[in-house]
């Protein structure tokens, strides 16, 4: 199969929305790991007065992580899939959380404007057609010194990392997703990870797109070597693309 992109990917997520939270619940630590990545943004405790963008919020798991870690922050949560977004918006949220349907490639067209103190993207960037363009947009939405947090499946580069990823996908995720009628999306999931950047390449990509203070942090449990948190910062001066 080829990778799903743009409208095809959005349609697949629309269809998968109904079973998404069930599949996620079968992954021990999914929510705790999102909260860990949200804390790794290193924002002032509580996030009072801050404005944070959750890009690719899905059914709201990453939004819940941000809302829990940053109880004082205003959060704008964006997703291209109406189905995923409807599931998210149907959950109980404090008034400081808002949802907007938008593609990461056209945030301005949907009225999503900066500045933000932080942008968080969990399991998104591997899915977009042009991650560099999205990263540049995100950098420009941040205040100088603003933080980017990326929580993503990015293999660590050891052969064992790919083997574990393949075992988990073929042995657990794909059979369960096939029962739910979402086999194609979860075959895309496997392939999108093996074809995407390794963790160190993705860190280089962040630097090349103008982020500084880039760090790559592992996550515990079976996802060690498979999922990483990346944190970076819009430089305090200049556009970050120089040097
Ligand atoms: C794997 S889900 C992750 C959802 C959530 N962040 C979480 O941690 O559970 C990826 C989400 O990204 C969204 N997405 C994929 N490509 C997108 C794009 N180009 N613009 C906006 N959202 C996109 C999908 O619709 C989907 O809801």
GROMACS .gro file of C-alpha atoms and ligand atoms in nm:
model
  270
    1UNK     CA    1   0.000   0.000   0.000
    2UNK     CA    2   0.100   0.362  -0.047
    3UNK     CA    3   0.096   0.606   0.242
    4UNK     CA    4  -0.230   0.789   0.303
    5UNK     CA    5  -0.206   1.165   0.263
    6UNK     CA    6  -0.425   1.475   0.281
    7UNK     CA    7  -0.794   1.407   0.197
    8UNK     CA    8  -0.743   1.028   0.195
    9UNK     CA    9  -0.584   1.038   0.539
   10UNK     CA   10  -0.853   1.270   0.675
   11UNK     CA   11  -1.124   1.037   0.544
   12UNK     CA   12  -0.950   0.741   0.709
   13UNK     CA   13  -0.936   0.928   1.042
   14UNK     CA   14  -1.303   1.028   1.004
   15UNK     CA   15  -1.386   0.659   0.977
   16UNK     CA   16  -1.150   0.556   1.257
   17UNK     CA   17  -1.280   0.818   1.501
   18UNK     CA   18  -1.541   0.586   1.652
   19UNK     CA   19  -1.288   0.321   1.756
   20UNK     CA   20  -0.988   0.547   1.823
   21UNK     CA   21  -1.026   0.582   2.200
   22UNK     CA   22  -1.083   0.206   2.233
   23UNK     CA   23  -0.760   0.127   2.048
   24UNK     CA   24  -0.568   0.386   2.247
   25UNK     CA   25  -0.699   0.241   2.573
   26UNK     CA   26  -0.532  -0.088   2.480
   27UNK     CA   27  -0.194   0.086   2.477
   28UNK     CA   28  -0.081   0.103   2.840
   29UNK     CA   29   0.076   0.437   2.920
   30UNK     CA   30  -0.058   0.624   2.616
   31UNK     CA   31  -0.207   0.906   2.821
   32UNK     CA   32   0.073   0.912   3.081
   33UNK     CA   33   0.330   0.943   2.804
   34UNK     CA   34   0.147   1.234   2.644
   35UNK     CA   35   0.143   1.407   2.984
   36UNK     CA   36   0.516   1.339   3.020
   37UNK     CA   37   0.580   1.503   2.682
   38UNK     CA   38   0.356   1.797   2.775
   39UNK     CA   39   0.560   1.849   3.095
   40UNK     CA   40   0.878   1.835   2.887
   41UNK     CA   41   0.774   2.158   2.715
   42UNK     CA   42   0.925   2.311   3.028
   43UNK     CA   43   0.664   2.587   3.055
   44UNK     CA   44   0.615   2.778   3.379
   45UNK     CA   45   0.426   2.567   3.633
   46UNK     CA   46   0.051   2.574   3.568
   47UNK     CA   47   0.090   2.771   3.245
   48UNK     CA   48  -0.108   3.067   3.384
   49UNK     CA   49  -0.181   3.319   3.106
   50UNK     CA   50  -0.011   3.113   2.833
   51UNK     CA   51  -0.163   3.031   2.493
   52UNK     CA   52  -0.090   2.683   2.357
   53UNK     CA   53  -0.173   2.519   2.022
   54UNK     CA   54  -0.243   2.144   2.004
   55UNK     CA   55  -0.186   2.057   1.640
   56UNK     CA   56  -0.354   1.733   1.527
   57UNK     CA   57  -0.554   1.696   1.849
   58UNK     CA   58  -0.754   1.396   1.727
   59UNK     CA   59  -1.012   1.285   1.982
   60UNK     CA   60  -0.850   1.509   2.243
   61UNK     CA   61  -0.595   1.281   2.416
   62UNK     CA   62  -0.312   1.530   2.363
   63UNK     CA   63  -0.544   1.818   2.457
   64UNK     CA   64  -0.627   1.642   2.785
   65UNK     CA   65  -0.255   1.602   2.855
   66UNK     CA   66  -0.194   1.973   2.796
   67UNK     CA   67  -0.501   2.077   2.996
   68UNK     CA   68  -0.390   1.860   3.288
   69UNK     CA   69  -0.029   1.978   3.291
   70UNK     CA   70  -0.114   2.344   3.220
   71UNK     CA   71  -0.436   2.420   3.409
   72UNK     CA   72  -0.392   2.795   3.361
   73UNK     CA   73  -0.328   2.793   2.986
   74UNK     CA   74  -0.569   2.868   2.702
   75UNK     CA   75  -0.553   2.583   2.455
   76UNK     CA   76  -0.651   2.593   2.088
   77UNK     CA   77  -0.689   2.239   1.953
   78UNK     CA   78  -0.687   2.184   1.579
   79UNK     CA   79  -0.750   1.884   1.357
   80UNK     CA   80  -0.830   1.829   0.989
   81UNK     CA   81  -1.071   1.543   1.056
   82UNK     CA   82  -1.428   1.644   1.137
   83UNK     CA   83  -1.490   1.296   1.280
   84UNK     CA   84  -1.196   1.306   1.521
   85UNK     CA   85  -1.274   1.665   1.619
   86UNK     CA   86  -1.640   1.586   1.690
   87UNK     CA   87  -1.531   1.310   1.931
   88UNK     CA   88  -1.295   1.552   2.102
   89UNK     CA   89  -1.544   1.837   2.129
   90UNK     CA   90  -1.813   1.607   2.275
   91UNK     CA   91  -1.599   1.553   2.587
   92UNK     CA   92  -1.629   1.785   2.887
   93UNK     CA   93  -1.369   2.063   2.870
   94UNK     CA   94  -1.307   2.383   3.063
   95UNK     CA   95  -1.392   2.705   2.876
   96UNK     CA   96  -1.022   2.777   2.817
   97UNK     CA   97  -1.010   2.489   2.562
   98UNK     CA   98  -1.140   2.555   2.209
   99UNK     CA   99  -1.151   2.334   1.901
  100UNK     CA  100  -1.104   2.439   1.539
  101UNK     CA  101  -1.124   2.230   1.225
  102UNK     CA  102  -0.818   2.311   1.018
  103UNK     CA  103  -0.542   2.148   0.820
  104UNK     CA  104  -0.195   2.210   0.959
  105UNK     CA  105  -0.110   2.339   0.611
  106UNK     CA  106  -0.374   2.613   0.624
  107UNK     CA  107  -0.408   2.735   0.979
  108UNK     CA  108  -0.443   3.101   0.879
  109UNK     CA  109  -0.724   3.013   0.638
  110UNK     CA  110  -0.917   2.865   0.933
  111UNK     CA  111  -0.851   3.173   1.148
  112UNK     CA  112  -0.587   3.011   1.369
  113UNK     CA  113  -0.341   3.289   1.436
  114UNK     CA  114  -0.044   3.332   1.665
  115UNK     CA  115   0.129   3.415   1.871
  116UNK     CA  116   0.141   3.102   2.082
  117UNK     CA  117   0.370   3.040   2.377
  118UNK     CA  118   0.393   2.674   2.280
  119UNK     CA  119   0.286   2.434   2.008
  120UNK     CA  120   0.240   2.064   2.078
  121UNK     CA  121   0.206   1.805   1.801
  122UNK     CA  122   0.147   1.443   1.902
  123UNK     CA  123   0.156   1.178   1.628
  124UNK     CA  124   0.100   1.441   1.358
  125UNK     CA  125   0.415   1.537   1.169
  126UNK     CA  126   0.485   1.191   1.026
  127UNK     CA  127   0.144   1.216   0.860
  128UNK     CA  128   0.179   1.546   0.674
  129UNK     CA  129   0.295   1.569   0.311
  130UNK     CA  130   0.548   1.843   0.380
  131UNK     CA  131   0.672   1.838   0.741
  132UNK     CA  132   0.925   2.115   0.672
  133UNK     CA  133   0.654   2.355   0.557
  134UNK     CA  134   0.441   2.276   0.865
  135UNK     CA  135   0.740   2.322   1.096
  136UNK     CA  136   0.820   2.660   0.941
  137UNK     CA  137   0.459   2.771   0.989
  138UNK     CA  138   0.465   2.652   1.349
  139UNK     CA  139   0.791   2.833   1.420
  140UNK     CA  140   0.643   3.156   1.289
  141UNK     CA  141   0.334   3.116   1.509
  142UNK     CA  142   0.549   3.105   1.823
  143UNK     CA  143   0.658   3.400   2.031
  144UNK     CA  144   1.037   3.444   2.034
  145UNK     CA  145   1.156   3.187   2.288
  146UNK     CA  146   0.829   2.991   2.245
  147UNK     CA  147   0.841   2.612   2.276
  148UNK     CA  148   0.768   2.332   2.033
  149UNK     CA  149   0.693   1.985   2.169
  150UNK     CA  150   0.665   1.692   1.930
  151UNK     CA  151   0.559   1.351   2.056
  152UNK     CA  152   0.614   1.108   1.771
  153UNK     CA  153   0.687   0.755   1.664
  154UNK     CA  154   1.045   0.791   1.543
  155UNK     CA  155   1.267   0.484   1.547
  156UNK     CA  156   1.588   0.503   1.742
  157UNK     CA  157   1.798   0.348   1.467
  158UNK     CA  158   1.869   0.006   1.622
  159UNK     CA  159   1.744  -0.296   1.425
  160UNK     CA  160   1.558  -0.407   1.736
  161UNK     CA  161   1.351  -0.086   1.736
  162UNK     CA  162   1.207  -0.162   1.395
  163UNK     CA  163   1.154  -0.528   1.487
  164UNK     CA  164   0.955  -0.436   1.801
  165UNK     CA  165   0.752  -0.181   1.606
  166UNK     CA  166   0.667  -0.440   1.340
  167UNK     CA  167   0.575  -0.699   1.602
  168UNK     CA  168   0.343  -0.460   1.786
  169UNK     CA  169   0.175  -0.343   1.463
  170UNK     CA  170   0.133  -0.681   1.298
  171UNK     CA  171   0.060  -0.876   1.615
  172UNK     CA  172  -0.168  -0.639   1.806
  173UNK     CA  173  -0.265  -0.310   1.642
  174UNK     CA  174  -0.351  -0.422   1.289
  175UNK     CA  175  -0.567  -0.722   1.392
  176UNK     CA  176  -0.764  -0.505   1.636
  177UNK     CA  177  -0.800  -0.222   1.381
  178UNK     CA  178  -0.912  -0.464   1.110
  179UNK     CA  179  -1.199  -0.579   1.332
  180UNK     CA  180  -1.304  -0.214   1.360
  181UNK     CA  181  -1.288  -0.171   0.980
  182UNK     CA  182  -0.979   0.052   0.997
  183UNK     CA  183  -0.712  -0.186   0.870
  184UNK     CA  184  -0.591   0.050   0.597
  185UNK     CA  185  -0.521   0.336   0.838
  186UNK     CA  186  -0.322   0.113   1.070
  187UNK     CA  187  -0.123  -0.041   0.785
  188UNK     CA  188  -0.044   0.321   0.696
  189UNK     CA  189   0.062   0.370   1.059
  190UNK     CA  190   0.328   0.096   1.036
  191UNK     CA  191   0.462   0.218   0.706
  192UNK     CA  192   0.455   0.588   0.792
  193UNK     CA  193   0.686   0.517   1.084
  194UNK     CA  194   0.939   0.298   0.905
  195UNK     CA  195   0.958   0.549   0.618
  196UNK     CA  196   0.978   0.859   0.840
  197UNK     CA  197   1.286   1.013   1.003
  198UNK     CA  198   1.475   0.832   1.271
  199UNK     CA  199   1.485   1.027   1.597
  200UNK     CA  200   1.823   1.185   1.525
  201UNK     CA  201   1.721   1.282   1.170
  202UNK     CA  202   1.405   1.443   1.300
  203UNK     CA  203   1.607   1.645   1.550
  204UNK     CA  204   1.822   1.764   1.257
  205UNK     CA  205   1.504   1.853   1.069
  206UNK     CA  206   1.391   2.072   1.359
  207UNK     CA  207   1.725   2.255   1.363
  208UNK     CA  208   1.713   2.299   0.983
  209UNK     CA  209   1.370   2.460   1.020
  210UNK     CA  210   1.494   2.722   1.262
  211UNK     CA  211   1.446   2.571   1.608
  212UNK     CA  212   1.720   2.588   1.867
  213UNK     CA  213   1.777   2.417   2.203
  214UNK     CA  214   1.657   2.095   2.038
  215UNK     CA  215   1.649   1.791   2.264
  216UNK     CA  216   1.545   1.432   2.197
  217UNK     CA  217   1.406   1.250   2.499
  218UNK     CA  218   1.315   0.882   2.519
  219UNK     CA  219   0.989   0.748   2.658
  220UNK     CA  220   0.970   0.452   2.896
  221UNK     CA  221   0.824   0.104   2.854
  222UNK     CA  222   0.787  -0.081   2.523
  223UNK     CA  223   0.801   0.250   2.338
  224UNK     CA  224   1.166   0.308   2.430
  225UNK     CA  225   1.349   0.340   2.098
  226UNK     CA  226   1.017   0.380   1.915
  227UNK     CA  227   0.851   0.695   2.049
  228UNK     CA  228   1.034   1.012   2.147
  229UNK     CA  229   0.961   1.356   2.277
  230UNK     CA  230   1.133   1.636   2.089
  231UNK     CA  231   1.152   1.982   2.234
  232UNK     CA  232   1.277   2.290   2.057
  233UNK     CA  233   1.249   2.664   2.082
  234UNK     CA  234   1.195   2.952   1.847
  235UNK     CA  235   1.514   3.153   1.887
  236UNK     CA  236   1.473   3.471   2.089
  237UNK     CA  237   1.618   3.680   1.805
  238UNK     CA  238   1.612   3.649   1.425
  239UNK     CA  239   1.401   3.397   1.236
  240UNK     CA  240   1.620   3.106   1.343
  241UNK     CA  241   1.690   2.994   0.989
  242UNK     CA  242   2.032   3.157   0.980
  243UNK     CA  243   2.341   2.979   1.106
  244LIG     C1  244  -0.274   0.968   1.540
  244LIG     S1  245  -0.389   1.100   1.562
  244LIG     C2  246  -0.325   1.175   1.709
  244LIG     C3  247  -0.427   1.251   1.786
  244LIG     C4  248  -0.383   1.312   1.917
  244LIG     N1  249  -0.281   1.413   1.900
  244LIG     C5  250  -0.338   1.207   2.017
  244LIG     O1  251  -0.229   1.224   2.071
  244LIG     O2  252  -0.409   1.112   2.042
  244LIG     C6  253  -0.333   1.213   1.436
  244LIG     C7  254  -0.432   1.323   1.409
  244LIG     O3  255  -0.372   1.416   1.321
  244LIG     C8  256  -0.470   1.461   1.231
  244LIG     N2  257  -0.403   1.508   1.109
  244LIG     C9  258  -0.333   1.436   1.020
  244LIG     N3  259  -0.286   1.514   0.922
  244LIG    C10  260  -0.329   1.640   0.952
  244LIG    C11  261  -0.310   1.766   0.890
  244LIG     N4  262  -0.240   1.779   0.777
  244LIG     N5  263  -0.365   1.875   0.950
  244LIG    C12  264  -0.436   1.863   1.064
  244LIG     N6  265  -0.458   1.745   1.126
  244LIG    C13  266  -0.404   1.635   1.071
  244LIG    C14  267  -0.559   1.342   1.206
  244LIG     O4  268  -0.687   1.381   1.159
  244LIG    C15  269  -0.561   1.276   1.344
  244LIG     O5  270  -0.672   1.317   1.418
   0.00000   0.00000   0.00000
